[in-house]
Amino acid sequence: MKAILQAEQISKTYQTKTARHEALRPTTLRVHEGEFVSIMGPSGAGKSTLLNLLSTIDQPTDGSILINGADVTAMKEKQLARFRREQLGFIFQDFNLLDTMTVRENIALPLSLANVDKKMILERVDRVARQLGIYDLLDKRPVELSGGQKQRTAAARAIIHDPSLILADEPTGALDSKSATGLLEAMQSLNNEGATILMVTHDPMTASYAERILFVKDGELFKEVHRFGSQKEFFEQIMEVQRELGGAVRELV
Amino acid sequence: MSLSKLAFQNLKNIRQNVMYLGAVTFAILIYYTFLAIRSNEAMLQANELYGKLGTVFTGASVILALFSAIFIWYSSDFFLRRRKKEIGLYALLGLERGQIARLIFLETMGYGVIGLILGIAIGTVASKYFVQLLASVMAMQVDATFTISGASVLQTIGVFLLIFLIIALRSARTIYRFTLIELFKAEQQAESLPKVHPILAVLSVVLIGVGYYLTGQPLMDHFTIVAPLLMLCVILGTFGTMSYFTIFLLRVLSNQARHFKGTNLILHGQLLSRIKSNAVMLSTITVITAVTLTTVGTATSIYYFIDQTVEEQVPYSLSIASKQSEAEQLIAKSDQKIDSRTMVNVKNVDHQMTDLPNPLTFTRYYATYAYEDQPGQFSYVNYSDYVKLAKANGKTVIKEPKQGEAIVLETFKGNDLLKMKIKSPVGVEIKDVHESFRITAATNLPIAQLYEKQRLAFVVNDDTFAKMPEKGFTLTNYQFSDERHDDGLMKQLTQLYGKQADTEMAAYYPVYTMTTATTGLLAFAAGFLGLVFLLATGSIIYFKMLAEAEESKQRFAIIQKIGVDEKEQTGIIRRLVGFVFSLPYVLGLVHSLVAMQVLQKLLNYNIVRPTLLAIVCYTIVYLIYYIVTVRAYRRIVT
Ligand SMILES: Nc1ncnc2c1ncn2[C@@H]1O[C@H](COP(=O)(O)OP(=O)(O)OP(=O)(O)O)[C@@H](O)[C@H]1O
Ligand SMILES: [Mg+2]
């Protein structure tokens, strides 16, 4: 299987006036085409740091990241921006929808930036919106939507341009369990249709929708768990690792 | 820490608020400078006219005060928005809202006081240079010094303390009304999508069109009705255009294929979300821009043509109707030399004014220049005198009229009724009490510059003139060696003629000095106000856009993450700011061009050059504002 994401020995050190903080120790990880991977870990473990590096929003102190064969650590700002909008799709905890635009326009944005023909854009938006069950909301504006609807809009925006990789940071963080389930099921079906997804979460329930989970602790990859069998079994397995993790933390103290 | 201490602490944090303090100081500086110029001792002593024209300044200073209030209002609004989060923090730390409101009140007043001190200090220096500039446009010799005018200082302090009091109260009230959550969400939710009213949109544009159309109508006849109606149409149309037509336009744009091209989606969304709250500002600025450009254009035009105007109204250095030898003795004793002397024999003949032939009916206006008891007179001169006059004035000489023919001389260039009302009176028959003439030519040539002696004049051949039974009198026109200079001759001449000084003599010099001083003062006042308005409108847009930038930070962070690169973001900002700057600029410019079109007709000069100058200056300053605003906007959102 082709590796969509290939991070080699990436690390991140935050340098403040008074102190150096190694938020991420040298880490190597791979995500293959069509995978649904989740990153878990306690608060402050470096999950967001890792995701920001992988999503090119932040630059690693060391190491290299290849996405779809392209070395993003060597790119300039302009190239990166272009790369992000063509190759990546984002779902953020706080939605990050533009309140000045309708749902349709929000979803259309990545295609519009790529200067796709208007007719084609509208067709694609309709299709994706149907897929995510927000077709009836297309002419509304984000303020008129519920959290779950907003996040599905964000998901639609993340996949509209067929990105090689979809990155999600706590996508269910602001949702109630029903909306969260709706979104995760939608993400799972996107994954079944071939989308590659990398998701950060601290919620075991959310993580159990993935097929592989990377546990991060103190800026390091701590453990990797693959899903075998049902989602319920997977969930139990995750809880088990979390206990282990928590214990490890307690040991440290 | 007590509230006043906290307020003081915040005041010291000036770097962050330097823009606001700058705006406040600027407003005070302008106002004080203006008052200081008006009450400048040196100017008052040098020219009594200056004191009399004080009303121009008083009017202008009222406008300035109003303007300062609006200006400070906008800048304080920005200031407040920018600090919403900080204020939210105070609330979270346990300060009561009443206390925070008081804190904001104290701070606003504090900035007011600093602004007053700085403004008056800088104003004292600035006014000296402005007085010098004013003196030079008024062609006066004045030694300006740095002076502090007590009355001006007091008035400035009074006016601005009032303004700050109002604004501080309003800011405090705003704070008082904010809920904690609103304070923390410094970014406001986008306003709801504005509704499209196509009918109102079209109607607004039509209203402006009607206003424009009215300017093409004969204004003079119903000026009092047409002018206010016209203004009303244009102003209403402007407000309508900014409120409805812009929304209509943006919505039309949103339905085009271009809407989904590149960053247009983001741009249109942002524009549409702000247009409603910007409409009033944009229309106000449009109207101000139009008024300013027209006023400055007019004033510069008048000032620009001042020499020409005076030359046309008073073409000779001196005209007299009597006491020729005495007058010439006086001239001989002065340091003026007589370059040329043209004597004209004039006979005034009664005319039946009631049944004048059509193209000449306008000449009834000329009768109004005559005494009440002698209406219906025209002047006649003979051909030989006409030739002398034409040569002295450098005009081409028209060939001699035959028996029964006459050349008409239009004598007031400034009014130029001949040109405005009728194509040409040539071919028309006029009748006086004795005989009738056919007009064979028309030209513009004053026979003298004595208003009291002036009628519409006809040139007839020498024979005809000699046979006229009326008693003739002589008008003498002199050209001096240096007519813009006077060593007391004017005073002596006035004494010589005594009571008849108004009717028997007319000199160039007093008209010249008087007109230059008046128009110079007007041009200065207009230019000063124009500059202030320009800076203020630019600053208002600047602050408004920065307030918008503060609220759009989040949006730019989002599009940055999605992958809109810096260059594209700058492109969005450029177009965003460009839209807001160009709307009032373009519409205001068109308004003023139409207005100046009318002016051109009234003044009968080609005002293209002075107008162009005003427009170019305006455009340059506006462009600078545009660039500065784009930069500041970018700094805030990236
Ligand atoms: N800009 C920064 N400067 C300095 N230190 C930072 C910065 N951002 C994050 N850190 C530190 O890096 C570490 C990892 O942070 P990160 O945000 O990746 O945690 P996380 O795993 O996402 O936690 P959470 O689940 O709470 O979101 C933390 O200890 C944090 O304090
Ligand atoms: Mg995080």
PDB file of C-alpha atoms in Angstrom, chain B residues 406-546:
ATOM      1  CA  ALA B 406     -24.038 100.091 -35.599  1.00  0.00           C
ATOM      2  CA  ILE B 407     -21.575  97.855 -33.776  1.00  0.00           C
ATOM      3  CA  VAL B 408     -22.667  96.756 -30.316  1.00  0.00           C
ATOM      4  CA  LEU B 409     -20.080  96.885 -27.524  1.00  0.00           C
ATOM      5  CA  GLU B 410     -20.595  94.550 -24.641  1.00  0.00           C
ATOM      6  CA  THR B 411     -19.027  96.340 -21.760  1.00  0.00           C
ATOM      7  CA  PHE B 412     -19.121  93.909 -18.876  1.00  0.00           C
ATOM      8  CA  LYS B 413     -17.003  90.902 -19.591  1.00  0.00           C
ATOM      9  CA  GLY B 414     -17.607  89.420 -16.202  1.00  0.00           C
ATOM     10  CA  ASN B 415     -21.337  89.162 -16.791  1.00  0.00           C
ATOM     11  CA  ASP B 416     -21.074  88.338 -20.406  1.00  0.00           C
ATOM     12  CA  LEU B 417     -24.780  88.359 -20.967  1.00  0.00           C
ATOM     13  CA  LEU B 418     -24.171  88.609 -24.634  1.00  0.00           C
ATOM     14  CA  LYS B 419     -22.634  85.159 -24.757  1.00  0.00           C
ATOM     15  CA  MET B 420     -24.950  83.481 -22.319  1.00  0.00           C
ATOM     16  CA  LYS B 421     -28.328  84.627 -23.491  1.00  0.00           C
ATOM     17  CA  ILE B 422     -28.121  85.028 -27.217  1.00  0.00           C
ATOM     18  CA  LYS B 423     -26.008  83.751 -30.016  1.00  0.00           C
ATOM     19  CA  SER B 424     -25.516  87.135 -31.648  1.00  0.00           C
ATOM     20  CA  PRO B 425     -27.490  90.310 -31.966  1.00  0.00           C
ATOM     21  CA  VAL B 426     -26.099  90.883 -35.437  1.00  0.00           C
ATOM     22  CA  GLY B 427     -28.783  91.738 -37.977  1.00  0.00           C
ATOM     23  CA  VAL B 428     -31.183  93.088 -35.391  1.00  0.00           C
ATOM     24  CA  GLU B 429     -32.729  96.542 -35.721  1.00  0.00           C
ATOM     25  CA  ILE B 430     -32.621  98.838 -32.719  1.00  0.00           C
ATOM     26  CA  LYS B 431     -34.515 102.044 -32.448  1.00  0.00           C
ATOM     27  CA  ASP B 432     -33.756 105.054 -30.349  1.00  0.00           C
ATOM     28  CA  VAL B 433     -35.847 108.172 -30.072  1.00  0.00           C
ATOM     29  CA  HIS B 434     -34.453 109.592 -33.304  1.00  0.00           C
ATOM     30  CA  GLU B 435     -33.544 106.853 -35.690  1.00  0.00           C
ATOM     31  CA  SER B 436     -32.883 103.150 -36.054  1.00  0.00           C
ATOM     32  CA  PHE B 437     -29.762 101.104 -36.678  1.00  0.00           C
ATOM     33  CA  ARG B 438     -29.078  97.655 -37.954  1.00  0.00           C
ATOM     34  CA  ILE B 439     -26.428  95.873 -35.868  1.00  0.00           C
ATOM     35  CA  THR B 440     -23.616  94.639 -38.067  1.00  0.00           C
ATOM     36  CA  ALA B 441     -21.191  93.323 -35.460  1.00  0.00           C
ATOM     37  CA  ALA B 442     -20.797  92.665 -31.736  1.00  0.00           C
ATOM     38  CA  THR B 443     -17.655  92.777 -29.671  1.00  0.00           C
ATOM     39  CA  ASN B 444     -16.536  93.036 -26.116  1.00  0.00           C
ATOM     40  CA  LEU B 445     -14.954  96.358 -25.265  1.00  0.00           C
ATOM     41  CA  PRO B 446     -15.480  98.493 -22.186  1.00  0.00           C
ATOM     42  CA  ILE B 447     -15.676 102.185 -22.947  1.00  0.00           C
ATOM     43  CA  ALA B 448     -14.630 102.937 -19.366  1.00  0.00           C
ATOM     44  CA  GLN B 449     -14.830 101.266 -15.985  1.00  0.00           C
ATOM     45  CA  LEU B 450     -17.255 103.705 -14.410  1.00  0.00           C
ATOM     46  CA  TYR B 451     -20.289 101.667 -13.486  1.00  0.00           C
ATOM     47  CA  GLU B 452     -22.439 104.732 -13.173  1.00  0.00           C
ATOM     48  CA  LYS B 453     -21.627 105.917 -16.636  1.00  0.00           C
ATOM     49  CA  GLN B 454     -21.879 102.612 -18.332  1.00  0.00           C
ATOM     50  CA  ARG B 455     -24.619 101.531 -20.678  1.00  0.00           C
ATOM     51  CA  LEU B 456     -24.714  99.072 -23.465  1.00  0.00           C
ATOM     52  CA  ALA B 457     -22.758 101.001 -26.052  1.00  0.00           C
ATOM     53  CA  PHE B 458     -23.142 101.311 -29.801  1.00  0.00           C
ATOM     54  CA  VAL B 459     -20.524 102.446 -32.238  1.00  0.00           C
ATOM     55  CA  VAL B 460     -21.792 104.564 -35.134  1.00  0.00           C
ATOM     56  CA  ASN B 461     -19.808 106.361 -37.776  1.00  0.00           C
ATOM     57  CA  ASP B 462     -18.443 109.794 -36.980  1.00  0.00           C
ATOM     58  CA  ASP B 463     -21.014 111.646 -39.089  1.00  0.00           C
ATOM     59  CA  THR B 464     -23.973 110.010 -37.443  1.00  0.00           C
ATOM     60  CA  PHE B 465     -22.490 110.621 -34.020  1.00  0.00           C
ATOM     61  CA  ALA B 466     -21.892 114.301 -34.704  1.00  0.00           C
ATOM     62  CA  LYS B 467     -25.497 114.750 -35.790  1.00  0.00           C
ATOM     63  CA  MET B 468     -26.893 113.313 -32.551  1.00  0.00           C
ATOM     64  CA  PRO B 469     -28.474 116.179 -30.620  1.00  0.00           C
ATOM     65  CA  GLU B 470     -27.637 114.867 -27.090  1.00  0.00           C
ATOM     66  CA  LYS B 471     -24.932 116.555 -25.113  1.00  0.00           C
ATOM     67  CA  GLY B 472     -21.721 114.554 -25.085  1.00  0.00           C
ATOM     68  CA  PHE B 473     -19.313 114.044 -22.241  1.00  0.00           C
ATOM     69  CA  THR B 474     -15.746 112.784 -22.109  1.00  0.00           C
ATOM     70  CA  LEU B 475     -14.494 109.705 -20.383  1.00  0.00           C
ATOM     71  CA  THR B 476     -10.734 109.417 -19.965  1.00  0.00           C
ATOM     72  CA  ASN B 477      -9.038 106.091 -19.424  1.00  0.00           C
ATOM     73  CA  TYR B 478      -5.428 105.871 -18.224  1.00  0.00           C
ATOM     74  CA  GLN B 479      -2.982 103.058 -18.223  1.00  0.00           C
ATOM     75  CA  PHE B 480      -0.281 103.507 -15.543  1.00  0.00           C
ATOM     76  CA  SER B 481       3.228 102.196 -15.468  1.00  0.00           C
ATOM     77  CA  ASP B 482       2.654 100.196 -12.267  1.00  0.00           C
ATOM     78  CA  GLU B 483      -1.002  99.878 -11.451  1.00  0.00           C
ATOM     79  CA  ARG B 484      -0.586  97.286  -8.671  1.00  0.00           C
ATOM     80  CA  HIS B 485       1.342  99.716  -6.577  1.00  0.00           C
ATOM     81  CA  ASP B 486       0.201 102.872  -4.843  1.00  0.00           C
ATOM     82  CA  ASP B 487       2.109 105.651  -3.079  1.00  0.00           C
ATOM     83  CA  GLY B 488      -0.904 107.576  -1.878  1.00  0.00           C
ATOM     84  CA  LEU B 489      -2.205 108.684  -5.260  1.00  0.00           C
ATOM     85  CA  MET B 490      -5.483 106.861  -4.755  1.00  0.00           C
ATOM     86  CA  LYS B 491      -6.183 108.742  -1.560  1.00  0.00           C
ATOM     87  CA  GLN B 492      -5.405 112.095  -3.180  1.00  0.00           C
ATOM     88  CA  LEU B 493      -7.666 111.306  -6.122  1.00  0.00           C
ATOM     89  CA  THR B 494     -10.476 110.316  -3.813  1.00  0.00           C
ATOM     90  CA  GLN B 495     -10.067 113.620  -1.974  1.00  0.00           C
ATOM     91  CA  LEU B 496     -10.055 115.493  -5.238  1.00  0.00           C
ATOM     92  CA  TYR B 497     -13.395 114.087  -6.291  1.00  0.00           C
ATOM     93  CA  GLY B 498     -14.846 114.224  -2.810  1.00  0.00           C
ATOM     94  CA  LYS B 499     -18.462 113.175  -2.852  1.00  0.00           C
ATOM     95  CA  GLN B 500     -18.309 112.330  -6.521  1.00  0.00           C
ATOM     96  CA  ALA B 501     -15.479 109.868  -6.039  1.00  0.00           C
ATOM     97  CA  ASP B 502     -17.845 106.964  -6.576  1.00  0.00           C
ATOM     98  CA  THR B 503     -19.348 108.181  -9.810  1.00  0.00           C
ATOM     99  CA  GLU B 504     -16.639 110.239 -11.491  1.00  0.00           C
ATOM    100  CA  MET B 505     -13.579 108.046 -11.008  1.00  0.00           C
ATOM    101  CA  ALA B 506     -12.768 104.350 -10.884  1.00  0.00           C
ATOM    102  CA  ALA B 507      -9.288 102.978 -10.325  1.00  0.00           C
ATOM    103  CA  TYR B 508      -7.752  99.556 -10.693  1.00  0.00           C
ATOM    104  CA  TYR B 509      -5.690  99.475  -7.505  1.00  0.00           C
ATOM    105  CA  PRO B 510      -8.396  99.431  -4.794  1.00  0.00           C
ATOM    106  CA  VAL B 511     -10.417  96.852  -6.664  1.00  0.00           C
ATOM    107  CA  TYR B 512      -7.335  94.733  -7.136  1.00  0.00           C
ATOM    108  CA  THR B 513      -6.220  94.776  -3.487  1.00  0.00           C
ATOM    109  CA  MET B 514      -9.724  94.266  -2.193  1.00  0.00           C
ATOM    110  CA  THR B 515     -10.484  91.373  -4.526  1.00  0.00           C
ATOM    111  CA  THR B 516      -7.164  89.655  -3.933  1.00  0.00           C
ATOM    112  CA  ALA B 517      -7.572  89.837  -0.187  1.00  0.00           C
ATOM    113  CA  THR B 518     -11.155  88.586  -0.266  1.00  0.00           C
ATOM    114  CA  THR B 519     -10.634  85.739  -2.660  1.00  0.00           C
ATOM    115  CA  GLY B 520      -7.322  84.895  -1.040  1.00  0.00           C
ATOM    116  CA  LEU B 521      -9.016  84.574   2.305  1.00  0.00           C
ATOM    117  CA  LEU B 522     -11.822  82.538   0.798  1.00  0.00           C
ATOM    118  CA  ALA B 523      -9.399  80.295  -1.034  1.00  0.00           C
ATOM    119  CA  PHE B 524      -7.412  79.833   2.143  1.00  0.00           C
ATOM    120  CA  ALA B 525     -10.472  79.004   4.204  1.00  0.00           C
ATOM    121  CA  ALA B 526     -11.729  76.618   1.527  1.00  0.00           C
ATOM    122  CA  GLY B 527      -8.332  75.015   1.152  1.00  0.00           C
ATOM    123  CA  PHE B 528      -7.920  74.660   4.881  1.00  0.00           C
ATOM    124  CA  LEU B 529     -11.337  73.132   5.338  1.00  0.00           C
ATOM    125  CA  GLY B 530     -10.789  70.986   2.289  1.00  0.00           C
ATOM    126  CA  LEU B 531      -7.567  69.657   3.703  1.00  0.00           C
ATOM    127  CA  VAL B 532      -9.187  68.988   7.051  1.00  0.00           C
ATOM    128  CA  PHE B 533     -12.174  67.252   5.494  1.00  0.00           C
ATOM    129  CA  LEU B 534      -9.915  65.213   3.325  1.00  0.00           C
ATOM    130  CA  LEU B 535      -7.764  64.099   6.237  1.00  0.00           C
ATOM    131  CA  ALA B 536     -10.801  63.485   8.376  1.00  0.00           C
ATOM    132  CA  THR B 537     -12.688  61.431   5.790  1.00  0.00           C
ATOM    133  CA  GLY B 538      -9.554  59.452   5.089  1.00  0.00           C
ATOM    134  CA  SER B 539      -9.057  58.864   8.804  1.00  0.00           C
ATOM    135  CA  ILE B 540     -12.660  57.875   9.347  1.00  0.00           C
ATOM    136  CA  ILE B 541     -12.401  55.207   6.679  1.00  0.00           C
ATOM    137  CA  TYR B 542      -9.056  54.209   8.137  1.00  0.00           C
ATOM    138  CA  PHE B 543     -10.450  53.701  11.615  1.00  0.00           C
ATOM    139  CA  LYS B 544     -13.562  52.027  10.356  1.00  0.00           C
ATOM    140  CA  MET B 545     -11.503  49.586   8.335  1.00  0.00           C
ATOM    141  CA  LEU B 546      -9.202  48.880  11.256  1.00  0.00           C
TER     142      LEU B 546
END
